[in-house]
Coordinates of C-alpha atoms and ligand atoms in Angstrom, one line a residue:
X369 CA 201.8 237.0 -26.0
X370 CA 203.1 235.1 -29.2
X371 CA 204.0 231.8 -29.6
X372 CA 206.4 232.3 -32.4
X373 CA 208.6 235.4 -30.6
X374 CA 211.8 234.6 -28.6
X375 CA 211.1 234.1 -25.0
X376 CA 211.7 236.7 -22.2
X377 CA 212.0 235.8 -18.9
X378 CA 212.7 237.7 -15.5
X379 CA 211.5 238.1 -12.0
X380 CA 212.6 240.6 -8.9
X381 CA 211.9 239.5 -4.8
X382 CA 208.7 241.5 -3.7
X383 CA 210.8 242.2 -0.2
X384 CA 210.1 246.1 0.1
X385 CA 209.7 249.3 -2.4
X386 CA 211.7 248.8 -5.6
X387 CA 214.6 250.9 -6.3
X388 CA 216.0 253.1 -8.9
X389 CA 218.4 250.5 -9.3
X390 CA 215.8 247.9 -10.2
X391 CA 214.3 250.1 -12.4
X392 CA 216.8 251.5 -14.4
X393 CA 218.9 248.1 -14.2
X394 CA 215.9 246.0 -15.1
X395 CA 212.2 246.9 -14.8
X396 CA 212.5 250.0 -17.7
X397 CA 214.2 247.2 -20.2
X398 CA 211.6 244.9 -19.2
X399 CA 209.0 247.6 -20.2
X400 CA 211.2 248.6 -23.1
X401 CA 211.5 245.0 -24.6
X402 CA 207.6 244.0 -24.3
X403 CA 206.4 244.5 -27.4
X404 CA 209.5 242.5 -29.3
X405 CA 209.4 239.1 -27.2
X406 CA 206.8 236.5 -25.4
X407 CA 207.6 237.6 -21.7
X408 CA 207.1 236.3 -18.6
X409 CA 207.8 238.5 -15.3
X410 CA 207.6 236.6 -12.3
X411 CA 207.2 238.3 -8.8
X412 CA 209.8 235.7 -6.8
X413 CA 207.8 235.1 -3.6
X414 CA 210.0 231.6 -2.9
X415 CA 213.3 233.4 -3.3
X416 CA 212.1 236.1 -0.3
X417 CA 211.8 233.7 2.3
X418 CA 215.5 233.1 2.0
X419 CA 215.7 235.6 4.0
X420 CA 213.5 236.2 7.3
X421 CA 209.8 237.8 6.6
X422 CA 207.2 239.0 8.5
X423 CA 203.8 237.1 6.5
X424 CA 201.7 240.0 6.5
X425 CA 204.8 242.6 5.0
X426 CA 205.3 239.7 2.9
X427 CA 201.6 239.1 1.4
X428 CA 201.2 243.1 1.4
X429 CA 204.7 243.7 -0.6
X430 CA 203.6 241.3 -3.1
X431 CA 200.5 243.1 -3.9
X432 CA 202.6 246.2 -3.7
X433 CA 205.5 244.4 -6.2
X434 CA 203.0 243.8 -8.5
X435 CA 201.2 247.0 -8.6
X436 CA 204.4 248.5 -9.5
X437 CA 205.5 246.8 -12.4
X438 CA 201.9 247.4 -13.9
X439 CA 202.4 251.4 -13.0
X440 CA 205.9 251.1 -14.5
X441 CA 204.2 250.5 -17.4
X442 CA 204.2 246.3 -17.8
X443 CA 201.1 246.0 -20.0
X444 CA 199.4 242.7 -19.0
X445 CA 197.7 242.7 -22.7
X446 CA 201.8 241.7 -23.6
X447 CA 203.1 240.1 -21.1
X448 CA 202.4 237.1 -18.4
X449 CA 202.7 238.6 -14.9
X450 CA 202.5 235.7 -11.4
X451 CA 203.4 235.2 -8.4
X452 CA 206.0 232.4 -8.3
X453 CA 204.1 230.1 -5.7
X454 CA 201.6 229.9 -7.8
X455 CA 203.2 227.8 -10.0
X456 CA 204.1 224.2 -8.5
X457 CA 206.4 223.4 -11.1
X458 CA 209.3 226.3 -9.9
X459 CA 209.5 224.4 -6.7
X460 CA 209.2 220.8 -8.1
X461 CA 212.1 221.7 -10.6
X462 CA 213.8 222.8 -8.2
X463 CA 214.2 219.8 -6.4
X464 CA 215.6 218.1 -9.5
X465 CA 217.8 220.5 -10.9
X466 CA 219.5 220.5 -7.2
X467 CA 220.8 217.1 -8.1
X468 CA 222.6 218.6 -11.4
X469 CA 224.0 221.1 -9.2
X470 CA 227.2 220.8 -7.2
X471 CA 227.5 222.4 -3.9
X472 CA 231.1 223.8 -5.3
X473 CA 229.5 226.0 -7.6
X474 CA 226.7 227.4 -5.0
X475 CA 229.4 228.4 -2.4
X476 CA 230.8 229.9 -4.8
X477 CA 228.1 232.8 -5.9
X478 CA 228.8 236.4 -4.6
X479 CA 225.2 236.7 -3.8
X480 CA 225.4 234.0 -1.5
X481 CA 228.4 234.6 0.4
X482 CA 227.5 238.3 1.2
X483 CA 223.5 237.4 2.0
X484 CA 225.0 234.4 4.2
X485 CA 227.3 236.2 6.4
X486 CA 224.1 238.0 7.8
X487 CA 222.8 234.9 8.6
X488 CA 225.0 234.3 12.0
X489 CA 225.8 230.7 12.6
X490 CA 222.3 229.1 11.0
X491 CA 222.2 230.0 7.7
X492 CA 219.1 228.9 5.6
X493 CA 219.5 225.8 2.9
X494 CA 216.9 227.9 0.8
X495 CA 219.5 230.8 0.8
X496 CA 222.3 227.8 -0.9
X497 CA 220.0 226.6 -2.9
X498 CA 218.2 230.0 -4.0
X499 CA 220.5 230.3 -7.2
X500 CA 219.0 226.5 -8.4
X501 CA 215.5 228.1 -8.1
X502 CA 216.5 230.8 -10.0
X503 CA 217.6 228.6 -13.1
X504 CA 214.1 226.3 -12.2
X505 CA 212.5 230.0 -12.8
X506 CA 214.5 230.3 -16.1
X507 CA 214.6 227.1 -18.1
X508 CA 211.1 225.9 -17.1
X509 CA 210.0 228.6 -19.9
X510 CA 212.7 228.0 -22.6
X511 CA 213.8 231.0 -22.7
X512 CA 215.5 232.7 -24.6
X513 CA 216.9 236.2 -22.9
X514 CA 216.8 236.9 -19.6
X515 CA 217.2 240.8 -18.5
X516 CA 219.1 241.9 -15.4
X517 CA 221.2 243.9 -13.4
X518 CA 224.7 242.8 -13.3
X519 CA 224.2 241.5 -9.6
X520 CA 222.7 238.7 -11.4
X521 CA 224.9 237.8 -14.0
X522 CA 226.8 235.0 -11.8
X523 CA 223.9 233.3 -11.9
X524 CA 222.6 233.6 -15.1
X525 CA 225.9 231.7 -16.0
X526 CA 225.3 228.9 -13.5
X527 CA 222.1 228.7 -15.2
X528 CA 223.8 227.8 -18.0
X529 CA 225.8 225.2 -17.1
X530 CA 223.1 223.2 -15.1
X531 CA 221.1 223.4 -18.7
X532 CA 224.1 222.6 -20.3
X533 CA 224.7 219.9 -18.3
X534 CA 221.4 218.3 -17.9
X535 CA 220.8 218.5 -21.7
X536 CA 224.5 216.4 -22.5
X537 CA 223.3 214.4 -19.9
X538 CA 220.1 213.0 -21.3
X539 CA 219.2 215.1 -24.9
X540 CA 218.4 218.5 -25.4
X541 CA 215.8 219.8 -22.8
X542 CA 216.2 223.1 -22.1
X543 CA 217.1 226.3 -24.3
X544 CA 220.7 227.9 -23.0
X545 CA 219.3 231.4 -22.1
X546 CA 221.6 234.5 -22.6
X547 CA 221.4 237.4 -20.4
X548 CA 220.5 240.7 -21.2
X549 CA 222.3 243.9 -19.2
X550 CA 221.3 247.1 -20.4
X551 CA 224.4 249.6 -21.6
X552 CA 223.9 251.9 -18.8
X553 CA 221.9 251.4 -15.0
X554 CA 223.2 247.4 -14.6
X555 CA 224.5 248.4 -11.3
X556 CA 223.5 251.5 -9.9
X557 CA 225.3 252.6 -6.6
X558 CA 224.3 253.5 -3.2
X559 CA 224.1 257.0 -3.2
X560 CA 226.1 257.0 0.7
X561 CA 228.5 254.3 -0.4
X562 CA 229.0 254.3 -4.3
X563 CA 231.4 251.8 -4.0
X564 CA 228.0 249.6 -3.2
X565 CA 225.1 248.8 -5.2
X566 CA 222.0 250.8 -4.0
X567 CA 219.8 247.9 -2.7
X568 CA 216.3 248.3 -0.9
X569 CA 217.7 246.2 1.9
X570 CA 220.2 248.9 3.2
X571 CA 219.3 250.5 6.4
X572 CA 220.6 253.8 5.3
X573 CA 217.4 255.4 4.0
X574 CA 219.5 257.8 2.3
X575 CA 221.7 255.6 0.3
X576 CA 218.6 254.3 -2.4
X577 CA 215.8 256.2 -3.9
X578 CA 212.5 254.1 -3.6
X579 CA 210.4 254.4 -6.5
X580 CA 207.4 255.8 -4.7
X581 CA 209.9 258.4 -2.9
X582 CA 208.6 261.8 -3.0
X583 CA 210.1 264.7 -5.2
X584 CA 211.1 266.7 -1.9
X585 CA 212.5 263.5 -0.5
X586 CA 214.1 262.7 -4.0
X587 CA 215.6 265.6 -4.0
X588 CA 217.1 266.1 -0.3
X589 CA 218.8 262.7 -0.8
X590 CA 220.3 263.6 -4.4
X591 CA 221.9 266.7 -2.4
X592 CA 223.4 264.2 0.9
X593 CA 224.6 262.2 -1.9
X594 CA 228.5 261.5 -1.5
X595 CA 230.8 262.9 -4.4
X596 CA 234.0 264.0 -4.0
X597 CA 236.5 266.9 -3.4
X598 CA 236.3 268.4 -6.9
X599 CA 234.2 270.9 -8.7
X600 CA 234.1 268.8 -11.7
X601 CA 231.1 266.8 -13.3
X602 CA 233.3 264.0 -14.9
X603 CA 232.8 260.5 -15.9
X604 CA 235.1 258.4 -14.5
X605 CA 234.4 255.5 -12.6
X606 CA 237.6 254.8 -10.3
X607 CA 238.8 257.9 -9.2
X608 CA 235.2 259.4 -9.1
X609 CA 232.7 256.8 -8.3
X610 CA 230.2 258.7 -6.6
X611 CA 229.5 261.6 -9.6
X612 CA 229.7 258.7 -12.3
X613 CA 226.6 257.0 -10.3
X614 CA 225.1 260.2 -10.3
X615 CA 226.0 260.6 -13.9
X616 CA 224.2 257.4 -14.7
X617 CA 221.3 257.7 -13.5
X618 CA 220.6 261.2 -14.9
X619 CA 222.1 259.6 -17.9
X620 CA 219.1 256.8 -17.3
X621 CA 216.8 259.2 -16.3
X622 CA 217.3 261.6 -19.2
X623 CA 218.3 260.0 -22.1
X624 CA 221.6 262.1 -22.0
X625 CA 225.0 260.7 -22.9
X626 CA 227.7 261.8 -20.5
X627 CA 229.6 264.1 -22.5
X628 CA 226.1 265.9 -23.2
X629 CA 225.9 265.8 -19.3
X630 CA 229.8 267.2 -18.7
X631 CA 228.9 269.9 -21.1
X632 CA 225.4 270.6 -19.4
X633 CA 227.7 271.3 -16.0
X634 CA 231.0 272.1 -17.1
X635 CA 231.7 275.5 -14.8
X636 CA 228.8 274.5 -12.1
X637 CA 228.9 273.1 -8.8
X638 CA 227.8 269.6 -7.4
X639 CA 225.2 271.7 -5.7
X640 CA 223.6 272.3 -9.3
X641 CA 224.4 269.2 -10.8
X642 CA 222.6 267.2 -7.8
X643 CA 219.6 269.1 -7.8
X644 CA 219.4 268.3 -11.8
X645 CA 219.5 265.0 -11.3
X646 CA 216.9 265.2 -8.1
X647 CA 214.8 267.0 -10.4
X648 CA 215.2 264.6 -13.5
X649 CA 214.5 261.5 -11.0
X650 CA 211.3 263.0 -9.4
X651 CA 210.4 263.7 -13.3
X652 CA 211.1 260.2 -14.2
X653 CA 209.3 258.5 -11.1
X654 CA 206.1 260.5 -11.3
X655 CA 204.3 258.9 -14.5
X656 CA 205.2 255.9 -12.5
X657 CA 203.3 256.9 -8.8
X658 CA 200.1 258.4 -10.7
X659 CA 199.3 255.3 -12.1
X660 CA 200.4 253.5 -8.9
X661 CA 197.6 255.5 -7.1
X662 CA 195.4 255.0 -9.8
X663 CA 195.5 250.9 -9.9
X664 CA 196.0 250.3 -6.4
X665 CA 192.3 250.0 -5.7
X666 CA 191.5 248.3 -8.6
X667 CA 191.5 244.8 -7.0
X668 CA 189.3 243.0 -9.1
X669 CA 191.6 244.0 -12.2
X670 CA 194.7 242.9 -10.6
X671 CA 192.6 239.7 -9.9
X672 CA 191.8 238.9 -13.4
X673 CA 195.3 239.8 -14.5
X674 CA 197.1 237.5 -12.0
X675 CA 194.7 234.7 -12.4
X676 CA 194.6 234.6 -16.2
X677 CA 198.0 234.9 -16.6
X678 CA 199.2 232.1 -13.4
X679 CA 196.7 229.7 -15.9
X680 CA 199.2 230.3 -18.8
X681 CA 202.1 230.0 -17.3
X682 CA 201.4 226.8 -15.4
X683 CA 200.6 225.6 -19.0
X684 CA 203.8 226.2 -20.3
X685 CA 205.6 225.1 -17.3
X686 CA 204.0 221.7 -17.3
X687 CA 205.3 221.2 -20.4
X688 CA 209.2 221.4 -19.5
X689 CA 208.3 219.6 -16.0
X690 CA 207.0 216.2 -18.2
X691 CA 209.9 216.4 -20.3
X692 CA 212.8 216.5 -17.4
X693 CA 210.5 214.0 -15.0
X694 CA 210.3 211.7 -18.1
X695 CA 214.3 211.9 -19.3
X696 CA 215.3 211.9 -15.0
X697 CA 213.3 208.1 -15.5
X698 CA 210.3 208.9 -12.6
X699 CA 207.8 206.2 -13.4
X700 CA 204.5 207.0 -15.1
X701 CA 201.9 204.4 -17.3
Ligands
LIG534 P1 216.3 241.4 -7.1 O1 214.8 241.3 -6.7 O2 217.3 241.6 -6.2 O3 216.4 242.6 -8.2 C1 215.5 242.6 -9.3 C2 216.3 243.1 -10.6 O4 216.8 244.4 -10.3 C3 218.2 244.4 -10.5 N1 218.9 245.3 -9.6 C4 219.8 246.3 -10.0 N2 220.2 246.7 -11.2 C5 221.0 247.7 -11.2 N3 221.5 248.4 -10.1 C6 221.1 248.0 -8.9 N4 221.5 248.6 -7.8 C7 220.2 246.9 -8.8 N5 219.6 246.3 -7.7 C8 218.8 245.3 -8.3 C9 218.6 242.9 -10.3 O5 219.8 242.6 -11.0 C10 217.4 242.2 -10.9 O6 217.5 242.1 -12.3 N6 217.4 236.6 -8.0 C11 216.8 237.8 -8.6 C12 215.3 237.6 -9.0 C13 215.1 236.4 -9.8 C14 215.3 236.3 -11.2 C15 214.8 235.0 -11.6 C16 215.8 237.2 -12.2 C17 214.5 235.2 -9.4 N7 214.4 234.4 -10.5 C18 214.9 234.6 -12.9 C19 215.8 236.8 -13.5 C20 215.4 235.5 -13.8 C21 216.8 238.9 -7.5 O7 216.9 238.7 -6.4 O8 216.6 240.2 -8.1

């Protein structure tokens, strides 16, 4: 934690077990890029009630969310770690920055639309407005780079233009951040419907690998997983969607590039080529669920982690808050 490195900033909704898809589209960059930036990682509690939650899955996920990143290997000697309702200032930002924002540009976010249609008739003004916390999140920290999947990309840039806007407004107040999308695993697919992204939200238990899956588990899903009619391990995303996902993430997974990959299968089956990539993901994951065992009963280390870190980052947001509530004109002596 440096005051003189670029900022990093990121955060995922603790609403279930993380996927393969948030690990190799964000948490492993976040773990990658650790050591070369001042980050924060934020575990978005106030973004997962946008959607209905039972309290007690909700309090026990969080613990679970956080847990998780540490295991993926987060080291809370480098980076802040919180919960995002710890901090007043996300919410409080919030509420300004939804007066720089126009209600054009929320209808008009991806996320939104698809998360709204399962809403029915009363759809939530937190789910609207969930893109506005997002930027709060961002640009209460200055940030610099922001890592994600490309899912989030949309709003990265409407991030932008409510800093933009709010700093020609006034004076410059917040740094512009630019996202960060690793080359390979931005948007990895469902493994049913690889015309999807895998999510943790689908009800097809066999369409995303959880990271605490098991490696017989891993592996039975790698072999449902939907390909095609061909014999052929190929990269090619149109015609062959559901190899190239699989592709990726042995590609993530391994390290391998895909013509090392076409070479490794050329002349095999899907039957071999799924197993490797079951067996590469349950080599991948298991590092991961040791340590996972290992630090769940550690409360009172969790503890200190959490509390010394919320103490920092409501520091740092404070600072940003006094600045916008000073150039919005809210009275102070
Ligand atoms: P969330 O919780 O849906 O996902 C967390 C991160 O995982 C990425 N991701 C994926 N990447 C590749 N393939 C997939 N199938 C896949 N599924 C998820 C997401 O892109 C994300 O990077 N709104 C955010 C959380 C958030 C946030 C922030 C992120 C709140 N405030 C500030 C960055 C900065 C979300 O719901 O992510």
């Amino acid at each position: 934690m440096e005051e003189n490195k670029k900022v990093l900033y990121s955060g995922i909704q603790p609403s279930g077990a993380f996927t393969i898809g948030n690990y190799f589209g964000a948490i492993k960059n976040w773990v990658d890029l650790q050591s070369d930036y001042d980050c924060y990682f934020c575990i978005v509690d106030l973004h997962a009630i946008t959607v209905p939650q039972v309290a007690k899955e909700l309090r026990k996920n969080s613990y679970e969310s956080l847990i998780t990143l540490l295991a993926c290997g987060l080291d809370p000697e480098k980076v802040t770690l919180y919960f995002q309702s710890h901090v007043s200032a996300h919410a409080e930002l919030t509420w300004i920055l939804n007066n720089y924002t126009y209600m054009g540009e929320l209808g008009r976010m991806t996320q939104f639309k698809d998360k709204a249609q399962k809403q029915g008739e009363n759809i939530r003004v937190g789910l609207y407005s969930y893109p506005v916390l997002m930027a709060a999140d961002i640009l209460l920290y200055q940030t610099d780079v922001v890592p994600v999947g490309e899912d989030q990309k949309q709003h990265l840039e409407l991030t932008r233009d409510i800093a933009s806007r709010f700093n020609n407004l006034y004076s410059p107040t917040f740094k512009v951040p630019e996202p960060f999308i690793g080359e390979k695993g931005g948007r990895i697919m469902s493994l049913q419907e690889p015309t999807c992204k895998m999510s943790k939200s689908d009800e097809n238990n066999n369409a995303f690998i959880a990271l605490h899956d098991g490696r017989d588990q891993i592996i039975k899903k790698f072999k449902r997983a939907i390909t095609d009619s061909e014999a052929e391990v190929r990269y090619d995303k149109s015609e062959k969607a559901g190899v190239s996902n699989l592709m990726e993430i042995y590609s993530c997974a391994t390290g391998k590039d895909y013509a090392e990959i076409e070479r490794e299968f050329s002349g095999k089956g899907y039957g071999d080529f799924k197993s490797g990539v079951g067996e590469a993901v349950a080599d991948a994951l298991k590092p991961i669920q040791e340590k996972y065992k290992e630090l769940y009963e550690d409360k009172s280390y969790i503890k200190e982690i959490i509390s010394k870190s919320t103490e920092r980052t409501i520091r740092t947001a404070s600072r940003t808050l006094s600045k916008v509530k000073k150039k919005v004109g809210f009275f102070e002596f």
